[in-house]
PDB file of C-alpha atoms in Angstrom:
ATOM      1  CA  MET A   1     -35.565  -2.705   3.876  1.00  0.00           C
ATOM      2  CA  LYS A   2     -33.808  -5.568   5.617  1.00  0.00           C
ATOM      3  CA  LYS A   3     -30.243  -5.020   6.825  1.00  0.00           C
ATOM      4  CA  ARG A   4     -27.391  -7.486   6.603  1.00  0.00           C
ATOM      5  CA  ILE A   5     -23.938  -7.009   8.100  1.00  0.00           C
ATOM      6  CA  ILE A   6     -21.062  -8.603   6.216  1.00  0.00           C
ATOM      7  CA  ILE A   7     -17.960  -9.247   8.295  1.00  0.00           C
ATOM      8  CA  ALA A   8     -14.886  -9.013   6.033  1.00  0.00           C
ATOM      9  CA  TYR A   9     -11.752 -10.738   7.287  1.00  0.00           C
ATOM     10  CA  PHE A  10      -8.396 -12.191   6.254  1.00  0.00           C
ATOM     11  CA  GLY A  11      -8.289 -15.898   6.953  1.00  0.00           C
ATOM     12  CA  THR A  12      -5.235 -18.009   7.704  1.00  0.00           C
ATOM     13  CA  LYS A  13      -4.161 -21.619   7.200  1.00  0.00           C
ATOM     14  CA  ASP A  14      -2.964 -21.709  10.811  1.00  0.00           C
ATOM     15  CA  GLU A  15      -5.687 -23.739  12.553  1.00  0.00           C
ATOM     16  CA  LYS A  16      -5.187 -22.161  15.986  1.00  0.00           C
ATOM     17  CA  ALA A  17      -5.217 -18.611  14.611  1.00  0.00           C
ATOM     18  CA  MET A  18      -8.235 -19.339  12.402  1.00  0.00           C
ATOM     19  CA  ALA A  19     -10.097 -20.821  15.363  1.00  0.00           C
ATOM     20  CA  GLN A  20      -9.530 -17.583  17.314  1.00  0.00           C
ATOM     21  CA  LEU A  21     -10.751 -15.508  14.385  1.00  0.00           C
ATOM     22  CA  SER A  22     -13.794 -17.727  13.821  1.00  0.00           C
ATOM     23  CA  SER A  23     -14.657 -17.506  17.504  1.00  0.00           C
ATOM     24  CA  PHE A  24     -14.594 -13.706  17.318  1.00  0.00           C
ATOM     25  CA  ILE A  25     -16.758 -13.673  14.188  1.00  0.00           C
ATOM     26  CA  LYS A  26     -19.305 -15.845  16.034  1.00  0.00           C
ATOM     27  CA  GLU A  27     -19.141 -13.416  18.971  1.00  0.00           C
ATOM     28  CA  LEU A  28     -19.888 -10.506  16.615  1.00  0.00           C
ATOM     29  CA  GLN A  29     -22.770 -12.383  15.035  1.00  0.00           C
ATOM     30  CA  ALA A  30     -24.217 -13.142  18.464  1.00  0.00           C
ATOM     31  CA  GLU A  31     -23.970  -9.448  19.423  1.00  0.00           C
ATOM     32  CA  SER A  32     -25.657  -8.234  16.235  1.00  0.00           C
ATOM     33  CA  SER A  33     -29.318  -7.298  16.133  1.00  0.00           C
ATOM     34  CA  VAL A  34     -29.504  -7.937  12.369  1.00  0.00           C
ATOM     35  CA  SER A  35     -28.580 -10.810  10.075  1.00  0.00           C
ATOM     36  CA  CYS A  36     -24.822 -11.357   9.693  1.00  0.00           C
ATOM     37  CA  GLY A  37     -22.711 -13.014   7.033  1.00  0.00           C
ATOM     38  CA  SER A  38     -18.981 -13.023   6.301  1.00  0.00           C
ATOM     39  CA  ILE A  39     -16.555 -12.906   3.381  1.00  0.00           C
ATOM     40  CA  SER A  40     -12.897 -13.788   3.087  1.00  0.00           C
ATOM     41  CA  LEU A  41     -10.594 -11.024   1.902  1.00  0.00           C
ATOM     42  CA  MET A  42      -8.178 -13.719   0.733  1.00  0.00           C
ATOM     43  CA  HIS A  43     -10.422 -14.102  -2.316  1.00  0.00           C
ATOM     44  CA  LYS A  44      -8.985 -12.105  -5.230  1.00  0.00           C
ATOM     45  CA  ASP A  45     -12.340 -10.739  -6.364  1.00  0.00           C
ATOM     46  CA  VAL A  46     -14.194  -9.544  -3.286  1.00  0.00           C
ATOM     47  CA  ALA A  47     -16.937  -7.906  -5.355  1.00  0.00           C
ATOM     48  CA  ASN A  48     -18.092 -11.293  -6.690  1.00  0.00           C
ATOM     49  CA  GLN A  49     -18.821 -12.383  -3.115  1.00  0.00           C
ATOM     50  CA  LEU A  50     -21.097  -9.386  -2.594  1.00  0.00           C
ATOM     51  CA  VAL A  51     -24.172 -10.321  -4.599  1.00  0.00           C
ATOM     52  CA  PHE A  52     -27.302 -10.044  -2.450  1.00  0.00           C
ATOM     53  CA  PRO A  53     -31.067  -9.610  -2.930  1.00  0.00           C
ATOM     54  CA  ALA A  54     -32.158  -6.108  -3.929  1.00  0.00           C
ATOM     55  CA  ASP A  55     -34.313  -5.759  -0.802  1.00  0.00           C
ATOM     56  CA  GLU A  56     -31.295  -6.036   1.529  1.00  0.00           C
ATOM     57  CA  LYS A  57     -29.188  -3.126   2.733  1.00  0.00           C
ATOM     58  CA  ILE A  58     -25.588  -4.346   3.011  1.00  0.00           C
ATOM     59  CA  LEU A  59     -23.364  -2.987   5.764  1.00  0.00           C
ATOM     60  CA  MET A  60     -19.647  -3.853   5.781  1.00  0.00           C
ATOM     61  CA  LEU A  61     -17.693  -4.554   8.975  1.00  0.00           C
ATOM     62  CA  PRO A  62     -14.001  -4.957   8.078  1.00  0.00           C
ATOM     63  CA  LEU A  63     -11.807  -6.750  10.605  1.00  0.00           C
ATOM     64  CA  LEU A  64      -8.806  -4.648   9.647  1.00  0.00           C
ATOM     65  CA  ILE A  65      -6.179  -2.868  11.725  1.00  0.00           C
ATOM     66  CA  GLN A  66      -5.539   0.100   9.440  1.00  0.00           C
ATOM     67  CA  ARG A  67      -6.671   1.958   6.371  1.00  0.00           C
ATOM     68  CA  GLY A  68      -4.922   0.836   3.199  1.00  0.00           C
ATOM     69  CA  GLY A  69      -5.468  -0.776  -0.166  1.00  0.00           C
ATOM     70  CA  THR A  70      -7.815  -3.462   1.145  1.00  0.00           C
ATOM     71  CA  TYR A  71      -9.994  -0.957   2.965  1.00  0.00           C
ATOM     72  CA  GLU A  72     -10.159   1.246  -0.137  1.00  0.00           C
ATOM     73  CA  LYS A  73     -11.311  -1.759  -2.200  1.00  0.00           C
ATOM     74  CA  LEU A  74     -14.118  -2.383   0.280  1.00  0.00           C
ATOM     75  CA  LEU A  75     -15.158   1.271   0.136  1.00  0.00           C
ATOM     76  CA  SER A  76     -15.240   1.079  -3.665  1.00  0.00           C
ATOM     77  CA  CYS A  77     -17.976  -1.589  -3.431  1.00  0.00           C
ATOM     78  CA  GLY A  78     -20.358   1.224  -2.489  1.00  0.00           C
ATOM     79  CA  PHE A  79     -21.737  -0.131   0.805  1.00  0.00           C
ATOM     80  CA  GLU A  80     -21.827   1.590   4.169  1.00  0.00           C
ATOM     81  CA  THR A  81     -18.498   0.490   5.671  1.00  0.00           C
ATOM     82  CA  ALA A  82     -17.259   0.724   9.247  1.00  0.00           C
ATOM     83  CA  PRO A  83     -13.754   2.074   9.914  1.00  0.00           C
ATOM     84  CA  PRO A  84     -10.813  -0.212  10.697  1.00  0.00           C
ATOM     85  CA  LEU A  85      -9.447  -0.440  14.230  1.00  0.00           C
ATOM     86  CA  LEU A  86      -6.972   2.436  13.894  1.00  0.00           C
ATOM     87  CA  CYS A  87      -8.938   5.142  12.144  1.00  0.00           C
ATOM     88  CA  ARG A  88     -10.722   7.464  14.556  1.00  0.00           C
ATOM     89  CA  ALA A  89      -8.924   9.304  17.348  1.00  0.00           C
ATOM     90  CA  GLU A  90     -11.271   8.003  20.051  1.00  0.00           C
ATOM     91  CA  ASP A  91     -10.748   4.390  18.940  1.00  0.00           C
ATOM     92  CA  ILE A  92      -6.974   4.822  18.892  1.00  0.00           C
ATOM     93  CA  ARG A  93      -7.026   6.271  22.407  1.00  0.00           C
ATOM     94  CA  GLU A  94      -9.142   3.364  23.639  1.00  0.00           C
ATOM     95  CA  CYS A  95      -6.870   0.854  21.926  1.00  0.00           C
ATOM     96  CA  ALA A  96      -3.814   2.420  23.586  1.00  0.00           C
ATOM     97  CA  SER A  97      -5.565   2.420  26.964  1.00  0.00           C
ATOM     98  CA  VAL A  98      -6.269  -1.320  26.683  1.00  0.00           C
ATOM     99  CA  ILE A  99      -2.631  -2.019  25.762  1.00  0.00           C
ATOM    100  CA  ASN A 100      -1.234   0.201  28.524  1.00  0.00           C
ATOM    101  CA  ARG A 101      -3.441  -1.488  31.141  1.00  0.00           C
ATOM    102  CA  THR A 102      -2.638  -5.007  29.961  1.00  0.00           C
ATOM    103  CA  LEU A 103       1.138  -4.952  29.550  1.00  0.00           C
ATOM    104  CA  GLU A 104       3.103  -5.201  32.786  1.00  0.00           C
ATOM    105  CA  LYS A 105       5.688  -2.463  33.148  1.00  0.00           C
ATOM    106  CA  LYS A 106       9.171  -3.913  33.702  1.00  0.00           C
ATOM    107  CA  THR A 107      12.603  -2.504  34.485  1.00  0.00           C
ATOM    108  CA  ASP A 108      14.937  -2.077  31.480  1.00  0.00           C
ATOM    109  CA  HIS A 109      12.350  -3.468  29.101  1.00  0.00           C
ATOM    110  CA  ASN A 110      10.528  -2.372  25.925  1.00  0.00           C
ATOM    111  CA  TYR A 111       7.480  -3.907  24.282  1.00  0.00           C
ATOM    112  CA  ILE A 112       7.525  -3.645  20.490  1.00  0.00           C
ATOM    113  CA  LEU A 113       4.195  -4.014  18.720  1.00  0.00           C
ATOM    114  CA  ILE A 114       4.758  -5.367  15.195  1.00  0.00           C
ATOM    115  CA  ALA A 115       1.981  -4.296  12.813  1.00  0.00           C
ATOM    116  CA  HIS A 116       1.690  -5.257   9.148  1.00  0.00           C
ATOM    117  CA  GLY A 117       2.536  -1.896   7.581  1.00  0.00           C
ATOM    118  CA  ASP A 118       2.046  -0.785   3.988  1.00  0.00           C
ATOM    119  CA  GLU A 119       4.626  -0.866   1.208  1.00  0.00           C
ATOM    120  CA  MET A 120       3.098   2.189  -0.470  1.00  0.00           C
ATOM    121  CA  ARG A 121       2.690   4.651   2.381  1.00  0.00           C
ATOM    122  CA  ARG A 122       3.445   5.593   5.956  1.00  0.00           C
ATOM    123  CA  ILE A 123       0.571   4.753   8.306  1.00  0.00           C
ATOM    124  CA  GLU A 124      -0.155   8.003  10.125  1.00  0.00           C
ATOM    125  CA  GLU A 125      -2.380   6.203  12.632  1.00  0.00           C
ATOM    126  CA  TYR A 126       0.674   4.387  14.025  1.00  0.00           C
ATOM    127  CA  GLY A 127       2.056   7.772  15.047  1.00  0.00           C
ATOM    128  CA  THR A 128      -1.222   8.715  16.714  1.00  0.00           C
ATOM    129  CA  LEU A 129      -1.254   5.408  18.583  1.00  0.00           C
ATOM    130  CA  GLN A 130       2.399   5.855  19.609  1.00  0.00           C
ATOM    131  CA  ASN A 131       1.568   9.201  21.193  1.00  0.00           C
ATOM    132  CA  CYS A 132      -1.027   7.459  23.392  1.00  0.00           C
ATOM    133  CA  LEU A 133       1.132   4.502  24.418  1.00  0.00           C
ATOM    134  CA  ARG A 134       3.419   4.327  27.437  1.00  0.00           C
ATOM    135  CA  ASP A 135       7.072   5.246  26.880  1.00  0.00           C
ATOM    136  CA  ASP A 136       8.110   1.593  27.105  1.00  0.00           C
ATOM    137  CA  VAL A 137       5.730   0.476  24.317  1.00  0.00           C
ATOM    138  CA  ILE A 138       6.690   1.026  20.672  1.00  0.00           C
ATOM    139  CA  ILE A 139       4.570   0.501  17.534  1.00  0.00           C
ATOM    140  CA  THR A 140       6.349  -0.454  14.306  1.00  0.00           C
ATOM    141  CA  ALA A 141       5.697  -2.665  11.257  1.00  0.00           C
ATOM    142  CA  LEU A 142       6.925  -5.598   9.203  1.00  0.00           C
ATOM    143  CA  LYS A 143       7.089  -3.587   5.997  1.00  0.00           C
ATOM    144  CA  GLY A 144       6.928  -0.141   4.453  1.00  0.00           C
ATOM    145  CA  LYS A 145       8.119   3.209   5.792  1.00  0.00           C
ATOM    146  CA  ASP A 146       7.222   2.215   9.368  1.00  0.00           C
ATOM    147  CA  ARG A 147       9.518  -0.846   9.286  1.00  0.00           C
ATOM    148  CA  TYR A 148      11.079  -2.232  12.452  1.00  0.00           C
ATOM    149  CA  THR A 149      14.621  -1.685  11.115  1.00  0.00           C
ATOM    150  CA  ASP A 150      14.202   2.018  11.950  1.00  0.00           C
ATOM    151  CA  VAL A 151      13.385   1.306  15.610  1.00  0.00           C
ATOM    152  CA  PHE A 152      16.068   1.710  18.287  1.00  0.00           C
ATOM    153  CA  PRO A 153      14.723   0.572  21.680  1.00  0.00           C
ATOM    154  CA  SER A 154      16.267   2.294  24.693  1.00  0.00           C
ATOM    155  CA  CYS A 155      16.199  -0.861  26.829  1.00  0.00           C
ATOM    156  CA  ARG A 156      18.263  -4.002  26.285  1.00  0.00           C
ATOM    157  CA  ASN A 157      15.366  -6.399  26.966  1.00  0.00           C
ATOM    158  CA  ILE A 158      12.523  -6.379  24.457  1.00  0.00           C
ATOM    159  CA  THR A 159       9.365  -8.361  23.794  1.00  0.00           C
ATOM    160  CA  LEU A 160       8.040  -8.557  20.237  1.00  0.00           C
ATOM    161  CA  ILE A 161       4.238  -8.654  20.048  1.00  0.00           C
ATOM    162  CA  PRO A 162       2.317  -9.135  16.766  1.00  0.00           C
ATOM    163  CA  PHE A 163      -0.048  -6.177  16.327  1.00  0.00           C
ATOM    164  CA  LEU A 164      -2.279  -8.348  14.158  1.00  0.00           C
ATOM    165  CA  LEU A 165      -5.709  -9.803  14.903  1.00  0.00           C
ATOM    166  CA  THR A 166      -4.181 -13.279  15.023  1.00  0.00           C
ATOM    167  CA  CYS A 167      -0.655 -14.568  14.482  1.00  0.00           C
ATOM    168  CA  GLY A 168      -0.594 -17.269  11.798  1.00  0.00           C
ATOM    169  CA  HIS A 169       2.393 -19.282  10.578  1.00  0.00           C
ATOM    170  CA  HIS A 170       3.499 -16.645   8.058  1.00  0.00           C
ATOM    171  CA  ALA A 171       3.460 -13.735  10.520  1.00  0.00           C
ATOM    172  CA  ALA A 172       5.129 -15.803  13.237  1.00  0.00           C
ATOM    173  CA  HIS A 173       7.884 -16.790  10.802  1.00  0.00           C
ATOM    174  CA  GLU A 174       8.510 -13.186   9.735  1.00  0.00           C
ATOM    175  CA  ILE A 175       8.678 -11.987  13.326  1.00  0.00           C
ATOM    176  CA  ASN A 176      10.814 -14.889  14.593  1.00  0.00           C
ATOM    177  CA  THR A 177      13.304 -14.652  11.748  1.00  0.00           C
ATOM    178  CA  GLY A 178      13.429 -11.112  10.378  1.00  0.00           C
ATOM    179  CA  CYS A 179      12.479  -9.090  13.463  1.00  0.00           C
ATOM    180  CA  ARG A 180      13.928 -11.266  16.195  1.00  0.00           C
ATOM    181  CA  GLU A 181      17.233 -11.813  14.392  1.00  0.00           C
ATOM    182  CA  HIS A 182      17.518  -8.116  13.545  1.00  0.00           C
ATOM    183  CA  PHE A 183      17.342  -7.076  17.200  1.00  0.00           C
ATOM    184  CA  MET A 184      19.453  -9.969  18.495  1.00  0.00           C
ATOM    185  CA  LYS A 185      22.264  -9.003  16.121  1.00  0.00           C
ATOM    186  CA  ARG A 186      22.190  -5.551  17.711  1.00  0.00           C
ATOM    187  CA  GLY A 187      22.699  -6.953  21.182  1.00  0.00           C
ATOM    188  CA  TYR A 188      19.148  -7.021  22.492  1.00  0.00           C
ATOM    189  CA  SER A 189      17.718  -9.820  24.599  1.00  0.00           C
ATOM    190  CA  VAL A 190      14.548 -10.747  22.694  1.00  0.00           C
ATOM    191  CA  THR A 191      11.361 -12.533  23.699  1.00  0.00           C
ATOM    192  CA  THR A 192       8.657 -13.173  21.096  1.00  0.00           C
ATOM    193  CA  VAL A 193       4.917 -13.610  21.578  1.00  0.00           C
ATOM    194  CA  GLU A 194       3.013 -15.683  19.027  1.00  0.00           C
ATOM    195  CA  SER A 195      -0.523 -14.519  19.722  1.00  0.00           C
ATOM    196  CA  GLY A 196      -2.467 -11.709  18.076  1.00  0.00           C
ATOM    197  CA  ILE A 197      -4.332  -8.845  19.700  1.00  0.00           C
ATOM    198  CA  LEU A 198      -7.706 -10.644  19.833  1.00  0.00           C
ATOM    199  CA  SER A 199      -6.308 -12.970  22.488  1.00  0.00           C
ATOM    200  CA  LEU A 200      -3.662 -10.713  24.078  1.00  0.00           C
ATOM    201  CA  PHE A 201      -5.863  -7.635  24.442  1.00  0.00           C
ATOM    202  CA  PRO A 202      -9.503  -8.806  24.734  1.00  0.00           C
ATOM    203  CA  GLY A 203     -10.641  -5.234  25.369  1.00  0.00           C
ATOM    204  CA  ILE A 204      -9.876  -4.365  21.753  1.00  0.00           C
ATOM    205  CA  ARG A 205     -12.725  -6.654  20.699  1.00  0.00           C
ATOM    206  CA  GLY A 206     -15.089  -4.079  22.138  1.00  0.00           C
ATOM    207  CA  ILE A 207     -13.995  -1.489  19.571  1.00  0.00           C
ATOM    208  CA  PHE A 208     -15.046  -3.745  16.694  1.00  0.00           C
ATOM    209  CA  ILE A 209     -18.309  -4.543  18.473  1.00  0.00           C
ATOM    210  CA  ARG A 210     -19.006  -0.817  18.824  1.00  0.00           C
ATOM    211  CA  HIS A 211     -18.286  -0.308  15.117  1.00  0.00           C
ATOM    212  CA  MET A 212     -20.852  -3.002  14.377  1.00  0.00           C
ATOM    213  CA  LYS A 213     -23.464  -1.419  16.650  1.00  0.00           C
ATOM    214  CA  GLU A 214     -22.929   1.911  14.891  1.00  0.00           C
ATOM    215  CA  LEU A 215     -23.409   0.206  11.514  1.00  0.00           C
ATOM    216  CA  GLU A 216     -26.711  -1.257  12.658  1.00  0.00           C
ATOM    217  CA  LYS A 217     -28.045   2.287  13.094  1.00  0.00           C
ATOM    218  CA  GLU A 218     -27.267   3.221   9.464  1.00  0.00           C
TER     219      GLU A 218
END
């Protein structure tokens, strides 16, 4: 039976961010040993995009940071599905290692990684990642029980970094208004970064590529 990998991703109207995401999807397709397609998770009915010939075995590669409602919907489609970035302990340790190697350690300074979060639950994987990060790097979220309002950096200088694949207009606005203003009102000196992890931490791309290679063996 023929295999086909379907790369599932959230698009964005931000042209720069979408170009980065499209470039990575092309990189994945070039690395794959089987036929590759893609679907947008922005579409309300993902299942309707997943109609393929009966002689094809569909394998799902989600470009997601964490487990959550979207990942559960993909699992419910019944195809072999790779894990998101933060799922397995070994992937989380590798992700932390890439971040720790990339970010320059500075005096009186904290890096705050701003993930998406989940309104319905606490993301346990954030805690696992935090345990693997340097003391000056903090993981938090835009929403849910992991929200940035519960973070109290020990240093007066902080840099906010989107822990998202790309940073589109919407995410940049939320971080520059909600997050940045929150910390500035509390006396912190704040710098914001408007790039996602695909460009800031290229080593993380390798985790998704490995997930794809593992799928190909299914």
